[in-house]
Coordinates of C-alpha atoms in Angstrom, one line a residue:
M1 CA 91.3 43.4 84.5
K2 CA 93.5 40.3 84.6
R3 CA 96.6 42.4 85.2
R4 CA 94.9 44.1 88.2
H5 CA 94.0 40.7 89.7
F6 CA 97.6 39.5 89.1
A7 CA 99.0 42.6 90.9
A8 CA 96.7 42.1 93.9
A9 CA 97.7 38.5 94.1
C10 CA 101.3 39.3 94.0
G11 CA 100.8 42.0 96.7
A12 CA 99.1 39.5 99.0
G13 CA 101.7 36.9 98.2
F14 CA 104.5 39.2 99.3
A15 CA 102.7 40.2 102.5
W16 CA 102.2 36.7 103.7
P17 CA 105.9 35.6 103.6
A18 CA 106.9 38.8 105.4
S19 CA 104.5 38.1 108.2
F20 CA 105.5 34.5 108.3
S21 CA 109.2 35.5 108.4
F22 CA 108.6 37.9 111.2
A23 CA 106.9 35.3 113.4
A24 CA 109.5 32.7 112.5
S25 CA 112.4 34.9 113.7
Y26 CA 110.6 35.8 117.0
P27 CA 112.1 36.6 119.4
D28 CA 115.3 38.4 118.4
K29 CA 115.4 40.8 121.3
A30 CA 114.4 41.1 125.0
I31 CA 110.7 40.9 125.9
R32 CA 109.1 43.3 128.4
L33 CA 106.6 41.8 130.8
Y34 CA 104.6 44.5 132.7
Q35 CA 102.9 43.9 136.0
G36 CA 100.7 46.5 137.6
Y37 CA 101.6 46.3 141.3
A38 CA 104.4 47.1 143.6
P39 CA 107.8 45.4 143.2
G40 CA 108.2 42.4 145.5
G41 CA 104.4 41.6 145.7
N42 CA 102.6 38.5 144.5
A43 CA 102.2 39.7 140.9
D44 CA 105.9 40.7 140.7
A45 CA 107.0 37.3 142.1
I46 CA 104.8 35.4 139.7
A47 CA 106.0 37.4 136.7
R48 CA 109.7 36.8 137.7
A49 CA 109.3 33.1 138.5
V50 CA 107.6 32.4 135.1
G51 CA 109.6 34.9 133.2
V52 CA 112.9 33.4 134.1
E53 CA 111.9 30.0 132.7
M54 CA 110.2 31.5 129.6
S55 CA 113.5 33.2 128.8
K56 CA 115.3 29.9 128.8
T57 CA 112.8 28.5 126.2
L58 CA 112.6 31.6 124.1
G59 CA 116.3 32.3 124.0
Q60 CA 115.8 36.0 125.0
A61 CA 115.5 37.8 128.3
V62 CA 112.0 38.4 129.7
V63 CA 112.4 41.6 131.6
V64 CA 109.8 42.2 134.3
E65 CA 108.8 45.8 134.8
A66 CA 106.5 47.0 137.6
Q67 CA 104.2 49.8 136.5
S68 CA 102.1 50.1 139.7
G69 CA 99.0 52.2 140.2
A70 CA 95.2 52.3 139.7
G71 CA 94.8 48.6 140.6
G72 CA 96.9 47.4 137.6
N73 CA 95.1 49.7 135.1
I74 CA 98.2 51.7 134.2
A75 CA 100.2 48.6 133.2
A76 CA 97.2 47.2 131.3
S77 CA 96.9 50.5 129.4
T78 CA 100.5 50.4 128.4
V79 CA 100.3 46.9 127.0
A80 CA 97.0 47.6 125.2
R81 CA 98.6 50.5 123.3
A82 CA 101.8 48.7 122.5
K83 CA 102.8 47.3 119.1
P84 CA 101.4 43.8 118.8
D85 CA 104.7 42.1 118.0
G86 CA 105.1 39.9 121.1
Y87 CA 107.7 42.1 122.7
T88 CA 105.3 43.8 125.2
L89 CA 103.3 41.5 127.5
L90 CA 101.1 41.9 130.5
L91 CA 101.0 39.8 133.7
A92 CA 97.3 40.3 134.4
T93 CA 95.6 39.3 137.7
G94 CA 92.0 38.8 138.8
G95 CA 91.9 42.6 139.4
H96 CA 91.9 43.0 135.6
A97 CA 88.3 41.7 135.3
V98 CA 87.3 43.5 138.5
A99 CA 88.5 46.8 137.1
G100 CA 86.5 46.2 133.9
A101 CA 83.3 45.8 136.0
L102 CA 84.0 48.7 138.5
Y103 CA 85.5 51.6 136.4
E104 CA 83.2 53.8 134.5
T105 CA 85.8 54.4 131.8
L106 CA 89.1 52.7 131.2
A107 CA 91.8 53.5 128.6
Y108 CA 91.4 50.0 127.2
R109 CA 88.7 47.3 126.7
T110 CA 89.2 44.5 129.2
V111 CA 88.9 41.6 126.8
S112 CA 89.0 42.7 123.2
D113 CA 92.1 44.9 123.5
F114 CA 94.2 41.9 124.4
D115 CA 95.1 38.5 122.9
M116 CA 95.1 36.0 125.8
V117 CA 98.2 33.7 126.0
S118 CA 97.7 31.4 129.0
T119 CA 96.6 31.4 132.6
I120 CA 99.4 30.8 135.1
T121 CA 98.0 30.3 138.5
Y122 CA 94.8 30.4 140.6
F123 CA 94.5 31.1 144.3
P124 CA 91.6 31.3 146.7
F125 CA 90.9 33.9 149.4
L126 CA 90.5 33.0 153.1
F127 CA 87.7 34.1 155.4
A128 CA 89.7 34.6 158.7
V129 CA 88.7 35.7 162.2
N130 CA 90.7 36.6 165.3
A131 CA 91.7 33.5 167.3
N132 CA 89.5 34.9 170.1
S133 CA 86.5 35.3 168.0
K134 CA 83.2 33.8 169.1
F135 CA 82.7 32.6 165.5
R136 CA 83.9 29.0 165.3
T137 CA 82.4 28.3 161.8
L138 CA 81.1 30.2 158.9
T139 CA 77.7 29.0 159.9
D140 CA 78.0 30.7 163.2
L141 CA 78.9 34.0 161.4
M142 CA 76.0 33.7 159.0
A143 CA 73.6 33.1 162.0
A144 CA 74.8 36.2 163.7
A145 CA 74.4 38.2 160.5
K146 CA 70.9 36.9 160.1
A147 CA 70.0 37.8 163.7
A148 CA 71.4 41.3 163.4
P149 CA 71.6 42.5 159.8
G150 CA 74.4 44.9 158.9
T151 CA 76.3 44.5 162.2
V152 CA 78.8 41.8 161.2
S153 CA 81.7 43.7 159.7
Y154 CA 84.4 42.5 157.4
G155 CA 87.6 44.2 156.3
T156 CA 89.2 44.1 152.9
A157 CA 92.1 45.7 150.9
G158 CA 89.8 48.4 149.7
I159 CA 86.7 49.4 147.8
G160 CA 86.5 47.6 144.5
S161 CA 89.2 45.1 145.4
T162 CA 88.6 41.5 144.5
Q163 CA 88.4 40.8 148.3
H164 CA 85.6 43.4 148.6
L165 CA 83.6 41.9 145.7
A166 CA 84.2 38.4 147.2
G167 CA 82.6 39.6 150.4
E168 CA 79.7 41.2 148.5
L169 CA 79.1 38.1 146.5
F170 CA 79.1 36.0 149.8
A171 CA 76.5 38.4 151.3
S172 CA 74.3 38.2 148.2
M173 CA 74.5 34.4 147.8
S174 CA 74.0 33.8 151.5
M175 CA 71.2 36.4 151.7
R176 CA 72.9 38.2 154.6
S177 CA 73.6 41.9 155.2
L178 CA 77.2 42.6 156.1
L179 CA 79.1 45.7 156.9
H180 CA 82.1 46.3 154.6
V181 CA 85.0 48.2 156.1
P182 CA 87.6 49.1 153.5
Y183 CA 91.3 49.6 154.3
R184 CA 94.4 50.5 152.3
G185 CA 95.7 47.0 151.5
D186 CA 95.6 43.6 153.1
A187 CA 98.2 44.5 155.8
A188 CA 95.9 47.2 157.1
S189 CA 92.8 45.0 157.2
L190 CA 94.9 42.3 159.0
T191 CA 95.9 44.9 161.6
A192 CA 92.3 45.8 162.1
L193 CA 91.3 42.2 162.6
L194 CA 94.0 41.6 165.1
G195 CA 92.9 44.7 166.9
G196 CA 89.3 43.6 167.1
D197 CA 88.0 46.3 164.8
V198 CA 86.2 44.0 162.4
A199 CA 84.6 40.5 162.8
F200 CA 86.5 38.9 159.8
I201 CA 88.5 39.7 156.8
V202 CA 88.7 38.3 153.3
A203 CA 92.4 38.1 152.3
P204 CA 94.8 36.0 150.2
P205 CA 96.8 33.3 151.9
T206 CA 100.1 35.1 151.7
A207 CA 98.7 38.0 153.7
V208 CA 97.6 35.9 156.7
M209 CA 99.4 32.6 156.8
S210 CA 102.1 33.7 159.2
N211 CA 99.5 34.8 161.8
I212 CA 97.5 31.6 161.3
E213 CA 100.6 29.6 162.0
A214 CA 101.3 31.7 165.0
G215 CA 97.9 31.0 166.4
K216 CA 96.6 34.6 166.1
L217 CA 94.0 33.9 163.5
R218 CA 91.5 31.1 162.6
V219 CA 90.2 30.4 159.1
L220 CA 86.5 29.8 158.8
A221 CA 86.4 29.1 155.0
V222 CA 88.2 29.0 151.7
S223 CA 86.6 30.9 148.8
G224 CA 87.4 28.4 146.0
P225 CA 85.4 25.5 144.8
Q226 CA 87.7 22.9 146.5
R227 CA 89.6 22.9 149.8
W228 CA 93.0 24.6 149.7
P229 CA 95.9 22.1 150.1
G230 CA 97.6 24.6 152.4
L231 CA 94.7 24.2 154.9
P232 CA 93.1 20.9 154.0
N233 CA 90.9 20.8 157.1
V234 CA 89.2 24.1 156.4
P235 CA 85.9 23.8 154.4
T236 CA 84.9 25.9 151.5
V237 CA 82.2 28.6 151.6
A238 CA 80.1 26.3 149.3
E239 CA 80.4 23.4 151.8
Q240 CA 78.9 25.6 154.6
G241 CA 75.6 26.5 153.1
V242 CA 76.4 28.7 150.1
P243 CA 76.3 26.3 147.2
G244 CA 78.0 27.5 144.0
Y245 CA 80.1 30.1 145.7
D246 CA 83.5 30.3 143.9
V247 CA 85.9 33.2 144.1
R248 CA 89.5 32.8 143.1
S249 CA 92.0 35.3 141.9
W250 CA 94.3 34.4 139.1
A251 CA 97.3 35.5 137.1
G252 CA 97.8 35.0 133.4
L253 CA 99.7 36.3 130.4
M254 CA 98.2 38.7 127.8
A255 CA 99.6 40.4 124.7
P256 CA 98.2 43.4 122.7
A257 CA 95.3 42.5 120.4
G258 CA 96.5 41.7 116.9
T259 CA 99.6 39.8 117.9
P260 CA 100.4 37.1 115.3
V261 CA 98.9 33.8 116.1
A262 CA 102.2 32.0 115.7
I263 CA 103.8 34.3 118.3
V264 CA 100.9 33.8 120.7
E265 CA 101.3 30.0 120.3
Q266 CA 105.0 30.3 120.9
L267 CA 104.4 32.2 124.1
N268 CA 101.7 29.8 125.2
A269 CA 104.2 26.9 124.8
A270 CA 106.8 28.7 126.8
V271 CA 104.3 29.3 129.7
I272 CA 103.3 25.6 129.7
K273 CA 106.9 24.6 129.8
A274 CA 107.7 27.0 132.6
L275 CA 104.8 25.6 134.7
E276 CA 106.3 22.1 134.4
V277 CA 109.4 23.2 136.3
P278 CA 109.2 21.9 139.9
S279 CA 110.8 25.1 141.4
V280 CA 108.2 27.3 139.6
R281 CA 105.3 25.2 140.7
K282 CA 106.6 25.2 144.3
R283 CA 107.0 29.0 144.2
L284 CA 103.4 29.4 143.1
E285 CA 102.2 27.0 145.7
D286 CA 104.2 28.8 148.4
M287 CA 102.2 31.9 147.5
G288 CA 98.9 30.0 147.9
G289 CA 98.4 29.3 144.3
E290 CA 97.8 26.4 142.0
A291 CA 99.9 26.3 138.8
R292 CA 97.5 25.9 135.8
S293 CA 98.0 26.8 132.2
S294 CA 95.4 27.1 129.5
T295 CA 94.9 27.6 125.8
P296 CA 94.4 31.2 124.6
A297 CA 90.8 30.5 123.9
E298 CA 90.2 29.0 127.4
M299 CA 91.7 32.1 129.0
K300 CA 89.6 34.4 126.9
T301 CA 86.5 32.6 128.0
M302 CA 87.6 32.7 131.6
V303 CA 88.3 36.4 131.6
S304 CA 85.0 37.1 129.8
D305 CA 83.1 35.1 132.4
E306 CA 84.9 36.8 135.3
L307 CA 84.0 40.2 133.8
D308 CA 80.3 39.3 133.5
K309 CA 80.3 37.9 137.1
W310 CA 81.8 41.0 138.7
K311 CA 79.5 43.3 136.7
R312 CA 76.5 41.6 138.3
V313 CA 78.1 41.8 141.7
V314 CA 78.8 45.5 141.3
A315 CA 75.3 46.2 140.1
D316 CA 73.6 44.0 142.8
A317 CA 75.6 45.5 145.6
R318 CA 75.2 49.1 144.2
I319 CA 78.9 49.7 144.4
P320 CA 79.5 53.2 143.0
K321 CA 81.4 53.1 139.7
Q322 CA 84.9 54.6 140.0

């Protein structure tokens, strides 16, 4: 009996130093950072801006790989199935939580199949109208929607996009009936707005800022809890009669579940250091975002809360599961 206990103790003793040694030597080769959208887009730009600085801290290249399709689900599936050794990471966005709420089945579990590393940035959406619109404020728009339910239309990047769910949450919280018109991406919804096909759109700042600066669009509201520094005179949705309204997209770093804690902590420190670099912060700000890191636990809570929120919106709006 004593010999068996001794053998078990020795086995455990040898396992711990091996694991410790592995984490201590990390990283000793390039790290792949997957993002689930087209090259050159916001997610790609965020991954590259942060990845370059992380590679300087970690001493190994962080190679960004676009694996677009299914709203980021393909890249998330790849990372969820990867070996949890810190060499395969995911640049997740707000669409990660939306997908968890919208899809009937996914090849992964939104929260439990990942170890969160750190958030990177948050950015709001803008409620924009054509410069010639009769709506001067969000209050004007809500009054029209109350007078004629279901006639005020809004365009988004598509059914199940964060923009779509932001509009549905606005309709629910303001107790208004709106007409959703989905398009294939923000560019298409913007074209529709400029052409007078919809009353307003919900879109990220990068999609509309050039037309705002050109005087072709007017912004009625910002979706976040505070005013956006890029348009400091534009009030939030919450300021205009919908208290508690808060929709922001985000980007953050995830690893496969089971990644050693020491490696997660090392990656977390590398993200924090990257976000302290002025050029990185400016790049994120230029995309409409606010650089903000977190602990792994804080990010897990945030993603879990986002998933719960969007599940409620999908159920309340009776959006068909995909």
